[in-house]
Coordinates of C-alpha atoms in Angstrom, one line a residue:
Chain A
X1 CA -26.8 -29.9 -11.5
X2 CA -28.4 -27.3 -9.9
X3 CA -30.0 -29.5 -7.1
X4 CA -26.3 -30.1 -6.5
X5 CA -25.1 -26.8 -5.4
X6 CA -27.3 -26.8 -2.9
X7 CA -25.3 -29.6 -0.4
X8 CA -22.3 -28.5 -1.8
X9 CA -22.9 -24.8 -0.7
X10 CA -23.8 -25.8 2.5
X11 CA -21.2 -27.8 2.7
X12 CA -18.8 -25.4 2.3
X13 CA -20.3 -23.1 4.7
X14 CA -21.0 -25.6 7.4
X15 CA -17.1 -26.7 7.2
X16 CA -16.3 -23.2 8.7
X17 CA -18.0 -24.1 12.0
X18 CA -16.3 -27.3 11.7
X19 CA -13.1 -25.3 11.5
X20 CA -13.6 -23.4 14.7
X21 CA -14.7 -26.9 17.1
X22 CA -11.3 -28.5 15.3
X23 CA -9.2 -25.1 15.9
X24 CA -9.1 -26.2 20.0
X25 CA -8.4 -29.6 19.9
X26 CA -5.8 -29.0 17.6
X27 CA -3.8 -26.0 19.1
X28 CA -3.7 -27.9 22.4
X29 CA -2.6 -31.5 21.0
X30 CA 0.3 -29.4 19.2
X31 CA 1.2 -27.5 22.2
X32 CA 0.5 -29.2 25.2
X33 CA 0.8 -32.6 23.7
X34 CA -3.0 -33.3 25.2
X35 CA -5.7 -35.3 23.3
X36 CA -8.2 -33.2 25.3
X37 CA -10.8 -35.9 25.4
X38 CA -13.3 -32.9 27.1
X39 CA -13.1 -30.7 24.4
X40 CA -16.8 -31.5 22.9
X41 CA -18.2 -31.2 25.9
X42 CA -16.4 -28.2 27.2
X43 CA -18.0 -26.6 23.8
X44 CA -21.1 -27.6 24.7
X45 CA -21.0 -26.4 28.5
X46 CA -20.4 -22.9 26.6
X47 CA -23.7 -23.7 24.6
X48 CA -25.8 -24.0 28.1
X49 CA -23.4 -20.8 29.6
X50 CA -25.0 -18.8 26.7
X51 CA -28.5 -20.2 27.2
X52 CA -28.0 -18.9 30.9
X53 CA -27.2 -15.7 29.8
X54 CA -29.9 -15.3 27.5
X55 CA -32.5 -16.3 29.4
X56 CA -31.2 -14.1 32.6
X57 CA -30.6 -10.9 30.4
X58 CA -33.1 -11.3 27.8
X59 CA -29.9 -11.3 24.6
X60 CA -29.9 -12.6 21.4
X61 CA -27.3 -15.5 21.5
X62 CA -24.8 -13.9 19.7
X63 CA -23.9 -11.0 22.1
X64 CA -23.6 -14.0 24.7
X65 CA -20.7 -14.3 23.0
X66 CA -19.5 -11.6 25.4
X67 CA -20.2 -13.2 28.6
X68 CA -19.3 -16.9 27.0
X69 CA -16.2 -16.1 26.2
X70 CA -14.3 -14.7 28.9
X71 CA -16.0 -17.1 30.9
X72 CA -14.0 -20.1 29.0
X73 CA -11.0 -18.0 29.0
X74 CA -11.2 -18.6 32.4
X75 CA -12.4 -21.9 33.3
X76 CA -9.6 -23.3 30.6
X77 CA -6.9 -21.3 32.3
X78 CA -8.0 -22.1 35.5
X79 CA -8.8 -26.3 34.3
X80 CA -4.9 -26.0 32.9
X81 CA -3.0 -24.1 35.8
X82 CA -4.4 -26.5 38.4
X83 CA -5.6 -29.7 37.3
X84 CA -3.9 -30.3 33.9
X85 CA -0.3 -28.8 34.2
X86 CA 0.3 -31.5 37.5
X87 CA -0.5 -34.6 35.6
X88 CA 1.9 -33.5 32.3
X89 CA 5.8 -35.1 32.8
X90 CA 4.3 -38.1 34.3
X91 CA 3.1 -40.2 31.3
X92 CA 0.9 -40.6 28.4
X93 CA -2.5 -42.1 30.9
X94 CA -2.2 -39.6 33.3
X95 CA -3.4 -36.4 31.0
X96 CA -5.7 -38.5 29.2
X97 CA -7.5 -40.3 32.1
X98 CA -7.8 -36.6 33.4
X99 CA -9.3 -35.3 30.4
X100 CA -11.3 -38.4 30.1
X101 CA -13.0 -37.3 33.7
X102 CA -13.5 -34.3 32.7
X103 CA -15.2 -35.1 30.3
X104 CA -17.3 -37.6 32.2
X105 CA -17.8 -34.6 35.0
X106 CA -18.7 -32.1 32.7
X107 CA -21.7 -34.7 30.9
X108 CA -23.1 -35.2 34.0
X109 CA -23.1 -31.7 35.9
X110 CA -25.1 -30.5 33.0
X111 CA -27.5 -33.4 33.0
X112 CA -28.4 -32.6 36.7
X113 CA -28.6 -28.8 36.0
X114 CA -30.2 -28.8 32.4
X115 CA -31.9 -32.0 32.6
X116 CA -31.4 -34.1 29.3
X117 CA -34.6 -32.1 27.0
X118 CA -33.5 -30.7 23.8
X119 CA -32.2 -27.0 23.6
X120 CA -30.8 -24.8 21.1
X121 CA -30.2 -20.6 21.2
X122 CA -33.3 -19.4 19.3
X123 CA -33.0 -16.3 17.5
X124 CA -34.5 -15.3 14.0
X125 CA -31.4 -15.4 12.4
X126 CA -32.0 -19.6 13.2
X127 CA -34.6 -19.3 10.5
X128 CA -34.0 -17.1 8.1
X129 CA -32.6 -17.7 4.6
X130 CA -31.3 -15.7 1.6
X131 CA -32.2 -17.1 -2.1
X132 CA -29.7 -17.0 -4.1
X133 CA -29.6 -16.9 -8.3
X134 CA -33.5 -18.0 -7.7
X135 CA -32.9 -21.8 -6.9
X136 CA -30.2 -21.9 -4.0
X137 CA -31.6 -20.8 -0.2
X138 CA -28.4 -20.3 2.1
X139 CA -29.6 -20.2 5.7
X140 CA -27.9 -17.2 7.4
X141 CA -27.2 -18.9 10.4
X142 CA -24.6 -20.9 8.3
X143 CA -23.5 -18.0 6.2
X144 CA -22.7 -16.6 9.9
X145 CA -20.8 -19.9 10.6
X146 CA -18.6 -19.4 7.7
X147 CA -17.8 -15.8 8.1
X148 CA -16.7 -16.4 11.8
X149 CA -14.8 -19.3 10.9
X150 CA -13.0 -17.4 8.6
X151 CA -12.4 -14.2 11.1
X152 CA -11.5 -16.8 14.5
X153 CA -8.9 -19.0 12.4
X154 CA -7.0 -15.9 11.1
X155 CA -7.3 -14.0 14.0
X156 CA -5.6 -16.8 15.9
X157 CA -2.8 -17.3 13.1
X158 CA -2.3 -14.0 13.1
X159 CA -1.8 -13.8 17.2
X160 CA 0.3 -16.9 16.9
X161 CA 2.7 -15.5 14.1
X162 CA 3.0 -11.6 15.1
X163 CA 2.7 -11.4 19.1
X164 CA 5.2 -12.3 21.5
X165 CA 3.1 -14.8 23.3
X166 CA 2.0 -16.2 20.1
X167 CA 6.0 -16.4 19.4
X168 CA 6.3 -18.2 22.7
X169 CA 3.7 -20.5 22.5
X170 CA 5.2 -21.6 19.5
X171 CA 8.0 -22.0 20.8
X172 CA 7.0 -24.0 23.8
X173 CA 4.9 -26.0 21.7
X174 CA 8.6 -26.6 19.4
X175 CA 11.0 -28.0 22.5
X176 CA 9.5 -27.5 26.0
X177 CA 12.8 -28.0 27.9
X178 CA 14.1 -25.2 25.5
X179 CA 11.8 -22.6 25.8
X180 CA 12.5 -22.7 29.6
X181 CA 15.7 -22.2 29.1
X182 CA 14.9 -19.0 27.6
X183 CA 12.7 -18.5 30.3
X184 CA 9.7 -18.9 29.3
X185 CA 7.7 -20.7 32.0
X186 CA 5.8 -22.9 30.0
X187 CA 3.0 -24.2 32.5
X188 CA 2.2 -20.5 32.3
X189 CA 2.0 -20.8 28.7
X190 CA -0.1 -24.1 28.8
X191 CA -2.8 -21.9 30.6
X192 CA -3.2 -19.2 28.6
X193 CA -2.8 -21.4 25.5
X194 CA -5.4 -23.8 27.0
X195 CA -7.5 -20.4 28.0
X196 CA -7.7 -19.4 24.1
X197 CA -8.3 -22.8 22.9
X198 CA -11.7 -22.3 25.3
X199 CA -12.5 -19.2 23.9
X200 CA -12.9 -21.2 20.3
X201 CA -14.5 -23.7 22.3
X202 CA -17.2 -20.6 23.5
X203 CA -17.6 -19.1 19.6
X204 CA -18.2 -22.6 18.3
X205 CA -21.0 -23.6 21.3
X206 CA -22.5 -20.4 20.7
X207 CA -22.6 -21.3 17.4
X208 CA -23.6 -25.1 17.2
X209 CA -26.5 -23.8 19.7
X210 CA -28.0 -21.6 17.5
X211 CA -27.4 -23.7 14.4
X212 CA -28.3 -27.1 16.0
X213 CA -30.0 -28.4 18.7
X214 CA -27.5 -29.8 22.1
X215 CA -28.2 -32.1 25.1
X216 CA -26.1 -32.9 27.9
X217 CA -24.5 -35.5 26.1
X218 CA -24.0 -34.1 22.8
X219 CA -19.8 -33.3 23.6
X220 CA -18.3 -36.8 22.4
X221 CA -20.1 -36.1 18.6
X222 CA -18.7 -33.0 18.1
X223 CA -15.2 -34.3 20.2
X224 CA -15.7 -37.1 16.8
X225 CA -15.7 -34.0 14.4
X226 CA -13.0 -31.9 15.5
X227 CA -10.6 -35.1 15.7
X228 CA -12.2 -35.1 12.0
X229 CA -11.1 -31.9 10.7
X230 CA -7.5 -32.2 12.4
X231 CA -7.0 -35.7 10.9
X232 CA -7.8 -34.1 7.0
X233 CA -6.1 -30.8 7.5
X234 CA -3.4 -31.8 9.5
X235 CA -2.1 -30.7 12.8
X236 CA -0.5 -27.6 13.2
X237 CA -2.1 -25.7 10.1
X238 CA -4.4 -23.0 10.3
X239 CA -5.0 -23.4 6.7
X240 CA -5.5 -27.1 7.0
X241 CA -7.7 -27.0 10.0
X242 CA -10.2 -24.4 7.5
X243 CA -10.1 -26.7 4.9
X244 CA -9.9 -30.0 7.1
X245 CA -13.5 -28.7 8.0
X246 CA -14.9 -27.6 4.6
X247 CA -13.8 -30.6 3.0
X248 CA -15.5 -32.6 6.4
X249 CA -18.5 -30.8 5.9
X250 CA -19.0 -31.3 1.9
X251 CA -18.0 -34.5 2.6
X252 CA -20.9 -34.8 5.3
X253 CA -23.5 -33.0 3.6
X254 CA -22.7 -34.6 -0.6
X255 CA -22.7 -37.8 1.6
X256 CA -26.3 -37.0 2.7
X257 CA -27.1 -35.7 -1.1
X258 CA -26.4 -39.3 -3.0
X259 CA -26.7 -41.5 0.0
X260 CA -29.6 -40.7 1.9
X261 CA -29.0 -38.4 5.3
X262 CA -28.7 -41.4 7.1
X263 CA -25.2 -42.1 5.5
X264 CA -24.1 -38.0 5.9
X265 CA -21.9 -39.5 8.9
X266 CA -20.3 -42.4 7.7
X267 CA -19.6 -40.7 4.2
X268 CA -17.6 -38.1 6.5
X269 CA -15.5 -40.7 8.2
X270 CA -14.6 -42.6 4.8
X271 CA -12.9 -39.5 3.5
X272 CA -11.4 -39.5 6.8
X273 CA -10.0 -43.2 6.4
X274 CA -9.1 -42.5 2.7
X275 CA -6.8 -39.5 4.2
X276 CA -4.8 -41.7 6.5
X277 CA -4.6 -43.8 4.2
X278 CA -3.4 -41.9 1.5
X279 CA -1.4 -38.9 3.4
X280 CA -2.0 -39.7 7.0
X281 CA -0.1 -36.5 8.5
X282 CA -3.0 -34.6 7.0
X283 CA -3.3 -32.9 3.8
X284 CA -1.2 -29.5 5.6
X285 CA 0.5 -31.6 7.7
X286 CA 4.2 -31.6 8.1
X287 CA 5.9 -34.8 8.8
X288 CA 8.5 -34.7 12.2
Chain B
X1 CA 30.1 -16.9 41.5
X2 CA 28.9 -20.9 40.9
X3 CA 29.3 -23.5 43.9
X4 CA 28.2 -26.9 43.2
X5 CA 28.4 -28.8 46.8
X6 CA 28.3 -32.6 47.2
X7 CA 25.7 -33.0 43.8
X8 CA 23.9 -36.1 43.3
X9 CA 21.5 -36.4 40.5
X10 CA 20.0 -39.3 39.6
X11 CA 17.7 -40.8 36.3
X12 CA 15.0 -43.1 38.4
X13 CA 16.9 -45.6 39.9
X14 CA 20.8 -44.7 38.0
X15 CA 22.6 -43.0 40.0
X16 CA 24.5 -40.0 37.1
X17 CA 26.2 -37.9 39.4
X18 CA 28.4 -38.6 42.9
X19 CA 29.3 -36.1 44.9
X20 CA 29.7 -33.4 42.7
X21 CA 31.4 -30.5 43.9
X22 CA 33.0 -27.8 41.3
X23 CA 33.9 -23.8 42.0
X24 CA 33.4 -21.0 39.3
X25 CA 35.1 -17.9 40.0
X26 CA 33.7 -14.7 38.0
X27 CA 34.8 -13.7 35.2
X28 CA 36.5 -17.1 34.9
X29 CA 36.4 -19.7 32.3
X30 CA 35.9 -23.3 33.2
X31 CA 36.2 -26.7 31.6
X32 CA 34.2 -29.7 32.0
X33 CA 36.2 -32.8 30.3
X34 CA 35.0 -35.9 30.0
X35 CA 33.9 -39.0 27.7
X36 CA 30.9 -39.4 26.1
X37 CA 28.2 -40.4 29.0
X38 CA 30.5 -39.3 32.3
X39 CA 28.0 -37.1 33.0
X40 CA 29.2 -33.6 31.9
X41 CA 25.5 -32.9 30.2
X42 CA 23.6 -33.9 33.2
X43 CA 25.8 -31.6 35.1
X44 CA 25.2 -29.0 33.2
X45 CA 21.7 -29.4 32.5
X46 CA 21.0 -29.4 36.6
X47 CA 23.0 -26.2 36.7
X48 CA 20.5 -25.0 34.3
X49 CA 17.4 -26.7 36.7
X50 CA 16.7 -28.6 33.5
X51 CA 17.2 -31.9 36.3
X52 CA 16.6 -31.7 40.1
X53 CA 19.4 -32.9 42.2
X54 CA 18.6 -35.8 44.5
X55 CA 21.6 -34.3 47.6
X56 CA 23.7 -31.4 47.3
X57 CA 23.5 -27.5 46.9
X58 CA 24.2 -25.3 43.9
X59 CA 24.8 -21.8 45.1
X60 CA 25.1 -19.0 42.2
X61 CA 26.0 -15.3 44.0
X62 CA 25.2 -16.5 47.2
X63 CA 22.1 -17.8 47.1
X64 CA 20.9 -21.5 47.0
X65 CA 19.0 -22.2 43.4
X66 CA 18.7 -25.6 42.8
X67 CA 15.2 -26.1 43.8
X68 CA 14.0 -23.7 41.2
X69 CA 12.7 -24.4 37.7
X70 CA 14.8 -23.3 34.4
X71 CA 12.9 -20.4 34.1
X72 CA 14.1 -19.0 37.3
X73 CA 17.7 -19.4 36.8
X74 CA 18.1 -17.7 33.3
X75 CA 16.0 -15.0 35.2
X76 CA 18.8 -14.9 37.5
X77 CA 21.7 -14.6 34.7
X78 CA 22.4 -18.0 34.1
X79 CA 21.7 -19.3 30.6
X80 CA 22.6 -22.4 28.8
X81 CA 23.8 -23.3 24.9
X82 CA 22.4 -26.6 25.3
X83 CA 23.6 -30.1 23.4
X84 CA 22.5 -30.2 20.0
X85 CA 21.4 -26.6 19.9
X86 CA 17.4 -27.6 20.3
X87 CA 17.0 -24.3 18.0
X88 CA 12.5 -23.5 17.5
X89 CA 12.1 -24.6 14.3
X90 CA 9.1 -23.0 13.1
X91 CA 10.5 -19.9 14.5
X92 CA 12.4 -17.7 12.2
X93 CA 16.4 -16.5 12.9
X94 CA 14.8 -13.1 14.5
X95 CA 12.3 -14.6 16.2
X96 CA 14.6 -17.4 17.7
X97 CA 16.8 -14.4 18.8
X98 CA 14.2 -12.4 20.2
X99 CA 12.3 -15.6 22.4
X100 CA 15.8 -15.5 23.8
X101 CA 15.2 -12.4 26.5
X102 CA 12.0 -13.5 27.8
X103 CA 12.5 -13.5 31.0
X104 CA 11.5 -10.0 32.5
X105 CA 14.9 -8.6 33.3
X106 CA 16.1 -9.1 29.8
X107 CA 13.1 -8.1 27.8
X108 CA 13.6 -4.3 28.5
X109 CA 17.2 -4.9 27.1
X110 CA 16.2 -6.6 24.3
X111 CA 17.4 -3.9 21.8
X112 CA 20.7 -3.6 23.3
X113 CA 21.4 -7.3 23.3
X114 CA 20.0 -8.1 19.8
X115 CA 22.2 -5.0 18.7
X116 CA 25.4 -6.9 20.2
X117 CA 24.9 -9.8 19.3
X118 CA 24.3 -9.0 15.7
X119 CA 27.7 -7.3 15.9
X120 CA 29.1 -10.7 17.4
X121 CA 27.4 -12.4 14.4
X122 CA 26.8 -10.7 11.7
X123 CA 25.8 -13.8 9.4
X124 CA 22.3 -13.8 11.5
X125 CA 21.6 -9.9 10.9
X126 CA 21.4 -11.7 7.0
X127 CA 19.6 -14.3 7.7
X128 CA 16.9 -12.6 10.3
X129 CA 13.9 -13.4 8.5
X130 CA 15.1 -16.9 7.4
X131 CA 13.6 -20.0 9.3
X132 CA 16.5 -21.5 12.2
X133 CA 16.3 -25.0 10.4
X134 CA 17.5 -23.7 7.0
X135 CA 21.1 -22.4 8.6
X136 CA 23.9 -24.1 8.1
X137 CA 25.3 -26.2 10.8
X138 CA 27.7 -23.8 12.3
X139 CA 25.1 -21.4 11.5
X140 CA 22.8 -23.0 13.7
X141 CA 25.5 -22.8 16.6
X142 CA 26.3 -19.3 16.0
X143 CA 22.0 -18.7 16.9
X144 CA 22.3 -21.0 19.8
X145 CA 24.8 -18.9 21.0
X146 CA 23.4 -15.9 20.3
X147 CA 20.1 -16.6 21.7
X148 CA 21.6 -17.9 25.0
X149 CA 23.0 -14.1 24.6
X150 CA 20.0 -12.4 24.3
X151 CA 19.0 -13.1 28.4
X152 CA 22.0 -10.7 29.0
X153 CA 23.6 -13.8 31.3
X154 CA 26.3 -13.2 34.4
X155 CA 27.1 -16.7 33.4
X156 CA 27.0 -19.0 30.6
X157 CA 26.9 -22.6 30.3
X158 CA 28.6 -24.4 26.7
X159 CA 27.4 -28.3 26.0
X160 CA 29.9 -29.2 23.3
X161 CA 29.3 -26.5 21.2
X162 CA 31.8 -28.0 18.9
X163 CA 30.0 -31.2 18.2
X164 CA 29.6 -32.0 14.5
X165 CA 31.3 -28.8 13.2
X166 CA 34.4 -28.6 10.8
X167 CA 37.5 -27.4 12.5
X168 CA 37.6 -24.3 11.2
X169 CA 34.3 -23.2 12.1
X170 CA 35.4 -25.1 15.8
X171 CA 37.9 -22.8 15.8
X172 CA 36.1 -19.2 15.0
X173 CA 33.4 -20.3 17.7
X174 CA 36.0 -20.4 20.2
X175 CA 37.2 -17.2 19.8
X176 CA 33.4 -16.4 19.8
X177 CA 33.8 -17.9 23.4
X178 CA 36.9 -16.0 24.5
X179 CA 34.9 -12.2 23.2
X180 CA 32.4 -13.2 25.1
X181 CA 34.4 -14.2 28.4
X182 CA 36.0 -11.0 27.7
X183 CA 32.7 -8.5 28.3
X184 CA 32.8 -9.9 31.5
X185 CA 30.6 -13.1 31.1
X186 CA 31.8 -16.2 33.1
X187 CA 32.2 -19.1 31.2
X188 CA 31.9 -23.4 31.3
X189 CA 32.5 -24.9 28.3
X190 CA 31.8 -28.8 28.4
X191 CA 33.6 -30.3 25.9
X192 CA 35.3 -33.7 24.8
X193 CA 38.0 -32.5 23.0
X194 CA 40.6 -32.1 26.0
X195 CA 43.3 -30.2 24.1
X196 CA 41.1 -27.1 23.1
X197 CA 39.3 -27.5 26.0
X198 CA 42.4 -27.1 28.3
X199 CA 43.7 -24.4 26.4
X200 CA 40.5 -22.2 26.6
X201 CA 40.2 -22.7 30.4
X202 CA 41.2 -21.1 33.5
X203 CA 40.3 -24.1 35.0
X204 CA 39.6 -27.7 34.7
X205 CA 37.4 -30.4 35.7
X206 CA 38.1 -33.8 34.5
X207 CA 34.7 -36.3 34.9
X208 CA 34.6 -39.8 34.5
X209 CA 31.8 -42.4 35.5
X210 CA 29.8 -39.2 37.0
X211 CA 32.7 -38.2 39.7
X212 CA 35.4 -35.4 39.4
X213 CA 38.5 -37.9 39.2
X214 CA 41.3 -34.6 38.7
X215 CA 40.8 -30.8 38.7
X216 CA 43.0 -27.9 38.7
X217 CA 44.4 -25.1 36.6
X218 CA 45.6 -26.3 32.7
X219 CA 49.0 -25.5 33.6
X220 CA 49.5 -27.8 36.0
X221 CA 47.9 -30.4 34.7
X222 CA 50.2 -32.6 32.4
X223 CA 48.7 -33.9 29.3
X224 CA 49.4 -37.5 30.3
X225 CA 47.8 -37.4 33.7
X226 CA 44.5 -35.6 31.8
X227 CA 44.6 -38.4 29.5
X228 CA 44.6 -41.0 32.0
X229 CA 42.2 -39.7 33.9
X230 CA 39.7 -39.3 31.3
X231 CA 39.9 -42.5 30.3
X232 CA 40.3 -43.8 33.8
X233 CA 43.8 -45.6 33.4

């Protein structure tokens, strides 16, 4: 029993950074209607932004955060103003043979510049653990996941339910045609919305960095995650994105307890199968 | 105040508008009749740069706007109560309201207009922090209305706001319409129903097949030659 808690504590904790890599995909397919194909690697293009900054200015990873971050803003706003917004209206391929590219682009650029080795964002915290009741060991770096899991995914809710732009987006998001007729213009929107979803694309590469190890080509797995998390929580749902994640990641790691780690993967996706199965608008999901 | 010159618009190849012309005077209320399909939405919906014309001009206080995109236009006082309401669901009565003065000219009115229009309709002052898709049906119309209100328009466009309700709410939103034509806002009411439509109006413009087959004031128009022309006898 007590060998137990272990996975499932990890579990838990891991599904947080799940969460935030599932919090971008999601609040662009519900408000741009785009399966943005790039978003893995977009993450992971923040992961090498904060190993550049580290290594030029001599940081622990986690205050890359404030380089990383406006720096997604900006390439997402930028990536949605003037490549994404002219390809929407014309199609479901277009958007998606775009984002595919990107994708494709993004891969490649950083094997040229990073070459394919191995990296991750050192820092102590990477190694450190706390013990817990004597028997469970809770690596920090996790416990860090977790805790800004929990801050990003209500500090977006929150932003989306109190501001005015948050109002808008949601709006936009509800009946495009009708939002600009209460002129909103929502290509405008698109940006910004796509510029936010990059900047919980930055927190989670951060993250993933300095809890994993990434290579060029590590976008597409975590892409495979955050469509994860959105299928079991639901789209739309802040709530069921958290949980979409935690149960992903309990899911993952009990998988990896009973089955060997060599099944932590596939144990994720047959929860995943048993929810579409079962209640395939997700378990917060509303049906339209 | 509105001139619509020689409009085409067309859906890919289907041609849904000929040669469109129509005149709004200010302060005036104007009615679009026609069947079901003759093209009275798409006419609107244009006005509203929802659609982009394919030939013709749509003038609004002298200056050409039909290249520009929705946005633009309610910017420019022109808003639109559009078919079927298309109320923001997961938006709440308030915040429904309040979307409706984005643009930057209305937003530093907001107050003011929210403040009228809650005096226009005092049912959504109630229901504020209820979410739009648990109103009732004339409910519902009463927030389209009232958000269409809340860009503080010169002009404002109707799409059969009376569609699906019972007559005696028909009947209180039309004297909605007339208050509202009398603080100075121009009207065009698209409608189906050609009685009430008649009666409301200053003028009329009957539609059929996409092409303005009769016009002129309701008093010289009989009900027989209205009738025929609607159903192109």
């Amino acid at each position: 029993m007590q060998d137990l808690l272990q996975p499932i504590m990890n579990g838990i904790l891991l599904g947080g950074l799940y969460a935030i890599i599932g919090i971008g995909l999601s609040m662009i397919f519900g408000i741009v209607k785009l399966v943005n194909l790039a978003h893995g690697d977009l993450m992971i293009l923040a992961s090498y932004l904060s190993l550049v900054f580290m290594m030029l200015l001599g940081v622990p990873p986690l205050v890359t955060f404030v380089f990383a971050v406006p720096a997604m803003f900006f390439i997402g706003f930028v990536l949605q103003a003037y490549l994404i917004n002219r390809v929407l209206g014309k199609g479901m391929e277009p958007p998606l043979i775009l984002a595919f590219g990107l994708s494709i682009i993004t891969q490649n650029c950083l094997l040229l510049v990073f070459t394919p080795d191995a990296r991750s964002l050192i820092s102590s915290l990477s190694v450190t653990t706390i013990q817990v009741a004597g028997f469970l060991n809770i690596p920090v770096i996790y416990l860090i996941d977790f805790l800004i899991g929990l801050v990003v995914i209500s500090v977006l809710h929150q932003f989306l339910q109190k501001t005015y732009m948050g109002r808008a987006i949601r709006a936009a998001s509800d009946d495009e045609g009708a939002a600009q007729l209460m002129g909103i213009n929502t290509k405008n929107i698109y940006a910004y919305a796509m510029g936010i979803a990059m900047i919980t694309a930055a927190i989670a590469g951060v993250l993933v960095g300095m809890t994993f190890t990434f290579y060029p080509h590590t976008g597409p797995q975590y892409l495979t995650i955050a469509f994860g998390v959105v299928i079991i929580g639901g789209l739309g749902s802040m709530i069921g994105t958290f949980l979409g994640g935690i149960i992903l990641g309990l899911a993952q790691l009990l998988g990896g307890y009973f089955l060997g780690p060599g099944l932590q993967l596939l144990s994720g996706y047959v929860i995943l199968l048993i929810v579409l199965t079962v209640r395939p608008q997700g378990i917060f999901g509303r049906v339209t | 105040m509105l001139k619509v010159r020689n409009l085409d618009v067309h859906y890919g190849d289907f041609q849904a508008l000929w040669d469109i012309s129509i005149e709004v005077g200010k302060g005036k209320v104007v009615s679009i009749i026609g069947a079901n399909g003759s093209g009275k939405s798409t006419l609107l919906n244009t006005i509203a740069g929802l659609l982009k014309p394919s030939h013709g001009v749509i003038e609004f206080r002298g200056e050409s706007i039909h290249k520009l995109g929705p946005h633009e236009m309610v910017a420019r006082g022109i808003s639109l109560v559009p078919e079927g309401r298309r109320l923001f669901p997961s938006l709440t009565v308030f915040e429904n309201l309040i979307i409706g003065s984005y643009a930057p000219r209305s937003r530093k009115k907001r107050d003011l207009a929210l403040g009228k229009v809650y005096e226009l309709f005092p049912i959504l002052k109630e229901r504020a922090s209820q979410m739009s898709d648990t109103l009732s049906g004339g409910e519902q119309q009463m927030l389209a209305i009232a958000r269409a209100l809340m860009s503080d328009p010169s002009l404002i466009l109707f799409d059969e706001i009376s569609l699906g309700l019972a007559p005696l709410i028909i009947k209180n939103i039309y004297q909605t319409v007339r208050e509202i034509n009398q603080q100075g806002i121009t009207v065009v009411l698209v409608e189906q129903d050609v009685k009430r439509s008649l009666k409301a109006a200053n003028m009329a413009y009957i539609i059929l097949e996409g092409k303005v087959v009769l016009q002129g004031e309701p008093s010289t128009l009989s009900e027989k030659t209205v009738r025929e022309a609607y159903f192109g006898l």
